[in-house]
Coordinates of C-alpha atoms and ligand atoms in Angstrom, one line a residue:
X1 CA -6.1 -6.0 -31.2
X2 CA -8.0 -8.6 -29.7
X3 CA -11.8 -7.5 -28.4
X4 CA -11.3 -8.1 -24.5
X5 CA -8.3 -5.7 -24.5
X6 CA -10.3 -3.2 -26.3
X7 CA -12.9 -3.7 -24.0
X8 CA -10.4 -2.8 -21.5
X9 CA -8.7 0.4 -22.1
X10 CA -12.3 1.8 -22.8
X11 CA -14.4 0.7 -20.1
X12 CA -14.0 2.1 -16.2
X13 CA -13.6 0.0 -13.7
X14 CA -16.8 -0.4 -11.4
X15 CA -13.9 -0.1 -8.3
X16 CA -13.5 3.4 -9.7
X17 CA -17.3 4.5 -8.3
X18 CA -17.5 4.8 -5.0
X19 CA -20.5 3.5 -3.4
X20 CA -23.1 6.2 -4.2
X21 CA -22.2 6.5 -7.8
X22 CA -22.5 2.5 -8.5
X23 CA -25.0 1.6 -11.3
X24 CA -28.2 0.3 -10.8
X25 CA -31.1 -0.9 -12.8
X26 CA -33.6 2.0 -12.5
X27 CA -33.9 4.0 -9.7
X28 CA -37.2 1.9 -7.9
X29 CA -34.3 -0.8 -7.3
X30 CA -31.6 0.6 -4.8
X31 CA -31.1 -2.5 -2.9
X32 CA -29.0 -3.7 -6.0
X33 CA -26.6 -1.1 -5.6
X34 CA -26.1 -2.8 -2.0
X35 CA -25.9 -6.0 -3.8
X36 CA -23.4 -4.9 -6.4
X37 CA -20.8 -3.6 -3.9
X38 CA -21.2 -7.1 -1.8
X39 CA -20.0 -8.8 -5.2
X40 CA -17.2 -6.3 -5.3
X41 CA -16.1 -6.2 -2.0
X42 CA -17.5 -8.9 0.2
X43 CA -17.0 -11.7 -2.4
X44 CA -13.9 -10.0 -4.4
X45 CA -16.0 -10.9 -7.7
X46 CA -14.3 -10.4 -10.8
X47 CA -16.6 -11.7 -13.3
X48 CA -19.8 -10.6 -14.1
X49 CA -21.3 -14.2 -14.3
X50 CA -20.6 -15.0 -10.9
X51 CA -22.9 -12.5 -9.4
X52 CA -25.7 -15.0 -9.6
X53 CA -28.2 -12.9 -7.5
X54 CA -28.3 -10.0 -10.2
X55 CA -30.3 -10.4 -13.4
X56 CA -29.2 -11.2 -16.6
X57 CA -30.3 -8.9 -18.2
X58 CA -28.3 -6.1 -15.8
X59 CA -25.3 -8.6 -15.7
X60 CA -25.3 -8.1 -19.6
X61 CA -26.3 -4.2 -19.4
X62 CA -23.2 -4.0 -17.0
X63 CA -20.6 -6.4 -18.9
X64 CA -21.3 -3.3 -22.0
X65 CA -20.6 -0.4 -19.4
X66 CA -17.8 -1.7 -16.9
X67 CA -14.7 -4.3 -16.3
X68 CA -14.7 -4.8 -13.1
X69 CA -10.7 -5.6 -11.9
X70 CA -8.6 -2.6 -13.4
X71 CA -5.2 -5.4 -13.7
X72 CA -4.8 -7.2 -16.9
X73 CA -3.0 -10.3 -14.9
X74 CA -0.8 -10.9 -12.1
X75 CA 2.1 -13.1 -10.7
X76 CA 2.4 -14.3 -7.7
X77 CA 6.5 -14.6 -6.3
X78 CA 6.1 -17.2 -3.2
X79 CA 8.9 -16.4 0.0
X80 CA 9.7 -19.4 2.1
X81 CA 8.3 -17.0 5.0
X82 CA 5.3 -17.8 3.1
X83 CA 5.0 -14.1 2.5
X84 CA 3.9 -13.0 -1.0
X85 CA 4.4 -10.6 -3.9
X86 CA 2.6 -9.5 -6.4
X87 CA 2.8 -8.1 -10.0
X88 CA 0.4 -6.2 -11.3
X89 CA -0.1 -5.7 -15.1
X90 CA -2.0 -2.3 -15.9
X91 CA -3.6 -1.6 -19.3
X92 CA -1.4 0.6 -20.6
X93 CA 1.8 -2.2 -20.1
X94 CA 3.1 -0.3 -16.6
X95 CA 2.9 -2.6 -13.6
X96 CA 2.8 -2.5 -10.0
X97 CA 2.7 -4.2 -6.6
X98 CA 1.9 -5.7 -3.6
X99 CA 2.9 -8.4 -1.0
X100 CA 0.7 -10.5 1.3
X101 CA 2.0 -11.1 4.9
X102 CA 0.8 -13.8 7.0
X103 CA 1.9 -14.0 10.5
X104 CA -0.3 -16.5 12.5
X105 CA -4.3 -14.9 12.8
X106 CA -3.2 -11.7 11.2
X107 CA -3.8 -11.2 7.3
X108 CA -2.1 -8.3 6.3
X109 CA -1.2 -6.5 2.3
X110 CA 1.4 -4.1 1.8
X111 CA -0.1 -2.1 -1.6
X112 CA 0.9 0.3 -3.7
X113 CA -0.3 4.0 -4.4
X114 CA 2.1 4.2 -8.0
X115 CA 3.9 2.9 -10.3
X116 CA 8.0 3.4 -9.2
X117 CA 8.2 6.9 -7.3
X118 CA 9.2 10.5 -7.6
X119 CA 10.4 10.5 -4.0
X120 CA 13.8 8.9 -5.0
X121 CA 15.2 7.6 -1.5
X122 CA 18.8 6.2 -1.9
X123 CA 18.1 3.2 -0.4
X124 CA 14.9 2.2 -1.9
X125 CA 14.8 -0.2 -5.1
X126 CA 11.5 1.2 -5.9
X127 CA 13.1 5.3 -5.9
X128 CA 15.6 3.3 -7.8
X129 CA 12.7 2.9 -10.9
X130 CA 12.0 6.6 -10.7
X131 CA 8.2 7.4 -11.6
X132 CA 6.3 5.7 -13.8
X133 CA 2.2 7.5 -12.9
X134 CA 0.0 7.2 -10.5
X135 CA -2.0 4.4 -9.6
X136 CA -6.2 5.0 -9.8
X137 CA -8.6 4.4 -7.4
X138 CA -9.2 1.0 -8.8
X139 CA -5.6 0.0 -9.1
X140 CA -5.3 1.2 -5.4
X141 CA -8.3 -0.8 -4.1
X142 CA -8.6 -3.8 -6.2
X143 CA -4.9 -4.7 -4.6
X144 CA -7.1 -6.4 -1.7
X145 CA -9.5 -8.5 -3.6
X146 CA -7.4 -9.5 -6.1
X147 CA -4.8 -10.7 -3.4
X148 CA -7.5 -11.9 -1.4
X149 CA -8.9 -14.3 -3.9
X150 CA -6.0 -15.7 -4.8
X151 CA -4.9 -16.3 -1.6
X152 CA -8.0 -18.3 -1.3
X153 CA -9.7 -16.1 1.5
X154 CA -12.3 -13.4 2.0
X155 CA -11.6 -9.8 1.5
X156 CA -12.9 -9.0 4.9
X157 CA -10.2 -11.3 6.6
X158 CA -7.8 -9.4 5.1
X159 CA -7.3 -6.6 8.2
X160 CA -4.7 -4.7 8.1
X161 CA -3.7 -2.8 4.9
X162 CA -0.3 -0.8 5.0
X163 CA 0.1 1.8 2.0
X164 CA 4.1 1.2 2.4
X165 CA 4.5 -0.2 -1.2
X166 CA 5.6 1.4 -4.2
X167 CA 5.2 5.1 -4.1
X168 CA 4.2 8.1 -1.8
X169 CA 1.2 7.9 -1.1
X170 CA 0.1 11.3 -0.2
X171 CA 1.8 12.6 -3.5
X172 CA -1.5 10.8 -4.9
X173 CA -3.9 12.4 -2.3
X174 CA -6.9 12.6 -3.9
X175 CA -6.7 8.5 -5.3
X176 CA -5.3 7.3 -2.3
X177 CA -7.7 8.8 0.0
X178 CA -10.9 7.5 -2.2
X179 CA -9.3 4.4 -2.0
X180 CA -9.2 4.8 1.9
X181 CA -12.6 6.0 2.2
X182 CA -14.2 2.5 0.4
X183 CA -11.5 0.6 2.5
X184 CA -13.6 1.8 5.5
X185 CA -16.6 2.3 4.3
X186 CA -19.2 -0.9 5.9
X187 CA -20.5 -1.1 2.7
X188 CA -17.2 -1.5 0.7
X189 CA -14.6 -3.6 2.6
X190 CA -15.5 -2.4 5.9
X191 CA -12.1 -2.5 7.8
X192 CA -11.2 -0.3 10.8
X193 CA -9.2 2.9 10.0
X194 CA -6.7 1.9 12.7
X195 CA -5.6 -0.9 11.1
X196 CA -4.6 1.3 8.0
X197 CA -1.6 2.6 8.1
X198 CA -0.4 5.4 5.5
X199 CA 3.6 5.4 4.9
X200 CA 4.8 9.1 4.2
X201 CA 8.5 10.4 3.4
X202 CA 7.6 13.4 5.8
X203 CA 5.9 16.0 3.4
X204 CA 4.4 18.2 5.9
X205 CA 1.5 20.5 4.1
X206 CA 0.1 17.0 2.9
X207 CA 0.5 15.6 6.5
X208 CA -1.4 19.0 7.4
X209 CA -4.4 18.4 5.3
X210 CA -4.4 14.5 6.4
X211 CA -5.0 15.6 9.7
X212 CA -7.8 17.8 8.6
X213 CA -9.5 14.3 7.0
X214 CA -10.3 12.8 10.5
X215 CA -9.6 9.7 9.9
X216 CA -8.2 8.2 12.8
X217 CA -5.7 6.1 10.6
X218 CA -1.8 4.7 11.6
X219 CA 0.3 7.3 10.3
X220 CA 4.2 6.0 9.4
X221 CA 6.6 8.5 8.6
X222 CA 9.7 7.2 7.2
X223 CA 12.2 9.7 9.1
X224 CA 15.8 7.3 8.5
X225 CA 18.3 10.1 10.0
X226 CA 17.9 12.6 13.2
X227 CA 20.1 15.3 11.2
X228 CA 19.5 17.2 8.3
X229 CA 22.6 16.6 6.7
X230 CA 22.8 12.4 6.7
X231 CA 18.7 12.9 5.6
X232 CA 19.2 15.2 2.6
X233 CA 21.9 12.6 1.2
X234 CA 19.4 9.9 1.6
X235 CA 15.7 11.0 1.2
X236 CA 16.2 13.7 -2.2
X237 CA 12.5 15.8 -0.6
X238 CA 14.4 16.7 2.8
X239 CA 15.8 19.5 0.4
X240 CA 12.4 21.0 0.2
X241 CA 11.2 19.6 3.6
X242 CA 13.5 20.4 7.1
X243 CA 12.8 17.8 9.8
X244 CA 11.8 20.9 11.8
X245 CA 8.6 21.2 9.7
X246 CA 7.8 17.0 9.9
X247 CA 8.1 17.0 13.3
X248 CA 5.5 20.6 13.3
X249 CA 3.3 18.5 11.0
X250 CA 3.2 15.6 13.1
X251 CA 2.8 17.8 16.1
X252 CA -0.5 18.8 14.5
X253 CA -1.3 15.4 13.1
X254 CA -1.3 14.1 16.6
X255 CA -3.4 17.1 18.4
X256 CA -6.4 16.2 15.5
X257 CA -6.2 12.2 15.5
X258 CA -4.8 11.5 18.7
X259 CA -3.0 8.6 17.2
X260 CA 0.7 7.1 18.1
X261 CA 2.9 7.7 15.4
X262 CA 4.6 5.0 13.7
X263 CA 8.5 6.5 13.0
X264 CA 10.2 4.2 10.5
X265 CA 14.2 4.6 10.6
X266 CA 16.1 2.0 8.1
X267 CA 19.6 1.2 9.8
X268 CA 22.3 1.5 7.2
X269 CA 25.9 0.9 8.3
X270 CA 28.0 3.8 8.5
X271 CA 25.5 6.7 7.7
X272 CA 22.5 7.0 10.1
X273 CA 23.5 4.1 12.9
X274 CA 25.7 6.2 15.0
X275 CA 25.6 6.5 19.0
X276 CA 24.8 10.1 18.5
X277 CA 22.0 9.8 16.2
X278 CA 20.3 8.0 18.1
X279 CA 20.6 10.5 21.3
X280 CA 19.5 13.3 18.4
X281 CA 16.6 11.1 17.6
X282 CA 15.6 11.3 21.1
X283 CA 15.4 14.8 21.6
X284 CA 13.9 15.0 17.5
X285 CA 10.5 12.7 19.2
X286 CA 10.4 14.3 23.0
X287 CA 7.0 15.9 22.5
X288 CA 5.4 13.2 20.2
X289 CA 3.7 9.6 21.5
X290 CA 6.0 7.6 19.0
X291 CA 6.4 3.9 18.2
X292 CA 10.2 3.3 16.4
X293 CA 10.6 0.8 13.8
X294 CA 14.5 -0.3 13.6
X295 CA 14.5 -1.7 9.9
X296 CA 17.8 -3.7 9.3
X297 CA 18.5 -2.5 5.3
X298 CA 17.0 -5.0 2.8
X299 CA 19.9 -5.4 -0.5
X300 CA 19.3 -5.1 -3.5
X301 CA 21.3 -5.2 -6.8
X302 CA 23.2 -2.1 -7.0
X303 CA 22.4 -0.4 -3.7
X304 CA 25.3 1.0 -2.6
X305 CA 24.7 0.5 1.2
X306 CA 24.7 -2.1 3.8
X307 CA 22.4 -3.1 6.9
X308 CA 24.1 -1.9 10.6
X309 CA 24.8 -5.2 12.3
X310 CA 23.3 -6.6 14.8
X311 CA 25.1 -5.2 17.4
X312 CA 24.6 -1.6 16.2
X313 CA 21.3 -2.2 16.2
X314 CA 20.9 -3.6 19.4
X315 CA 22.9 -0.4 20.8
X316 CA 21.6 2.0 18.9
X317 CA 17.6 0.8 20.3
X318 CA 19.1 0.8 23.5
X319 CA 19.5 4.7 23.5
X320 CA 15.9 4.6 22.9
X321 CA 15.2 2.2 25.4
X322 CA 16.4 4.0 28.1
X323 CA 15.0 7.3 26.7
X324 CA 11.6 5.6 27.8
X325 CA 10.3 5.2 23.9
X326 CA 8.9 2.4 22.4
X327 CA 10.9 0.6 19.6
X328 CA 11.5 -2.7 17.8
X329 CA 13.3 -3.8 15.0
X330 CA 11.1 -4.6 12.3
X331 CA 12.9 -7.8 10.2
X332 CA 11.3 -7.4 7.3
X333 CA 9.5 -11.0 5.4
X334 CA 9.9 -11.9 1.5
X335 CA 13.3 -10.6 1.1
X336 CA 13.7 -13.9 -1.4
X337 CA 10.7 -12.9 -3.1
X338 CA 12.3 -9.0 -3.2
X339 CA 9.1 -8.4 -1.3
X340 CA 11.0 -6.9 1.4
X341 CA 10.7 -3.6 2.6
X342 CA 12.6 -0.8 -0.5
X343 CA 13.0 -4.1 -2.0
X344 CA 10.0 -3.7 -4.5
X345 CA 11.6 -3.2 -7.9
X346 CA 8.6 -4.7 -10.8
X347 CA 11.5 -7.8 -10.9
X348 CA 10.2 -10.3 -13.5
X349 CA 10.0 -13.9 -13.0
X350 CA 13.9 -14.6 -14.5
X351 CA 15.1 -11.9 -12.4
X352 CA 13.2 -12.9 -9.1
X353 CA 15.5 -15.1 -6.7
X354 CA 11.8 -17.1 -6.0
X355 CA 11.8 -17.6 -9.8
X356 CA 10.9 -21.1 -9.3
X357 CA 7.8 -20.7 -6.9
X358 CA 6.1 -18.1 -9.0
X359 CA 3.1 -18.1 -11.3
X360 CA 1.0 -16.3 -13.7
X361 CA -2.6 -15.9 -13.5
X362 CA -4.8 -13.8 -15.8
X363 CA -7.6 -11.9 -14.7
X364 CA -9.1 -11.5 -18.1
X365 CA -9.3 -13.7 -21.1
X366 CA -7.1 -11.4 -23.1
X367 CA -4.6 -12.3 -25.8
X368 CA -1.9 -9.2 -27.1
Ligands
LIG1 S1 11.2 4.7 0.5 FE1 9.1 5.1 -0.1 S2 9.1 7.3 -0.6 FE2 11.2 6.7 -0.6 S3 11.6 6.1 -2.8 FE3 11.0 4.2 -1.7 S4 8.7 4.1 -2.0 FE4 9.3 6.2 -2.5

């Protein structure tokens, strides 16, 4: 096996130390620490030779110790919305991903928190996979820099992060929440914790100990049917979970953060799109400050369902409407890069419909 991938599978990644456990020369010299994490995070450095304002000798001392990006390579799928995916290779040959979103001043990345996931949605390509592991720390955080740089733009511009990619996030708690904690930390990439928003099936003891965190972030909670019977054909966890004890975990969530909630609800022809479902719906979110996303269903290859038309959508937010809650529908962007929303399925460059607009970048000089 070639050196560099060696070097790989048994060095850390410096994005796994959070800011108070980063290296420094001896321990006369903490300013470097502060200087270290502005490579990481400020610049989105991912060699060792860049960080010109470091000695050489520590640059060396480091390059023995540490890689610094935990992703072996990635490709980039271009949408004509000019949204993007990305394809993440890990060292042990499992891959994830994430898409960038541009819409006029706003910057926004969609990451991931695993590889596939255990929560098994009907709808979702991703459940589709089943579950491959969960994603690190480093392979949580480095989503932002790496897509950062590439896109040809600071890390810091990047300012809103949505943790709506592949997996369930609070089924990796304890990574996903380090992550979260450098995300806003002003000495990592210093964003606000409102403009992070956490994506959750509804798992309500998990919701419970978020709310215990503090962190005053944009909870989404992917709800998709009023009723217990249309959800527990859909989403395989409202077995374990009734929509009773969601909506008392959100309850609770709201009391400690005082935060809107973001309720996600995929339209699917036939199953959840009914007149009545909606007027359910309503009485479901009559003691919560909510914000509805309507989000026509993305296809994929072998989904078995189709989106509600446009005119059961329009009907079915006008319940809401005139229920006095707040709602859009939420077209989803990249759908020809399968960046869409459930559309995130590891699809390879001769599977990809933006096959022709994609491109392969590596991160390290390594060669298989
Ligand atoms: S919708 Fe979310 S929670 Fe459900 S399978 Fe897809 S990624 Fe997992």
């Amino acid at each position: 096996m070639h050196r560099l991938k060696q070097d790989f599978i048994n060095k850390p990644s410096l994005l796994e130390l959070d800011f108070e456990s980063l290296p420094i020369p001896d321990h006369r010299q903490r300013y470097r620490r502060q200087q270290l994490a502005g490579w990481l995070y400020v610049h989105g450095a991912n060699s060792f030779e860049e960080m010109s304002n470091l000695p050489q000798s520590w640059r060396q001392r480091l390059a023995e110790r540490y890689i610094i990006s935990p992703f072996l390579r990635f490709e980039r799928f271009v949408s004509q919305d000019k949204s993007v995916r990305y394809l993440f290779s890990l060292h042990d040959g499992q891959q994830t991903e994430a898409v960038y979103i541009p819409y006029r001043n706003r910057k926004t990345v969609c990451i991931s928190s695993m590889v596939g996931c255990p929560a098994g949605c009907a709808f979702c390509a991703t459940g589709a996979l089943g579950f491959g592991r969960n994603l690190s720390r480093a392979e949580i955080l480095a989503q932002i820099p790496t897509v950062a740089r590439a896109e040809g733009i600071a890390p810091k511009e990047i300012r809103n992060v949505v943790l709506m990619g592949m997996g369930e996030a609070l089924l990796n708690y304890e990574q996903a929440l380090s992550a979260i904690r450098t995300m806003i930390d002003p000495r990592g990439l210093d964003m606000s914790p409102r403009r992070i928003t956490l994506s959750t099936v509804g798992l309500p003891e998990k919701i419970k100990c978020l709310a215990s965190e503090g962190l005053p972030l944009v909870l989404a909670v992917s709800l998709h049917a009023p009723n217990e019977e249309t959800r527990r054909k859909i989403i395989p966890t409202a077995h374990a979970h009734s929509i009773g004890d969601i909506m008392a975990a959100l309850r609770n969530w709201q009391e400690a953060s005082g935060r809107r909630i973001t309720i996600e609800y995929t339209m699917l022809s036939g199953v959840n799109d009914a007149t009545w479902q909606a007027e359910m719906l309503v009485q479901r979110l009559r003691d919560l400050r909510v914000h509805i996303n309507l989000i026509p269903f993305n296809n994929w290859t072998g989904a078995g369902f189709s989106s509600s038309g446009k005119e059961q959508i329009k009907s079915f937010e006008q319940v809401l409407l005139r229920a006095g809650l707040s709602v859009s529908i939420r077209f989803s962007r990249g759908r020809d890069a399968g960046a869409a929303c459930g559309q995130l399925a590891l699809t390879q460059s001769e599977q990809s419909p933006a096959a022709n607009r994609h491109i392969k970048y590596g991160l390290r000089n390594v060669k298989d």
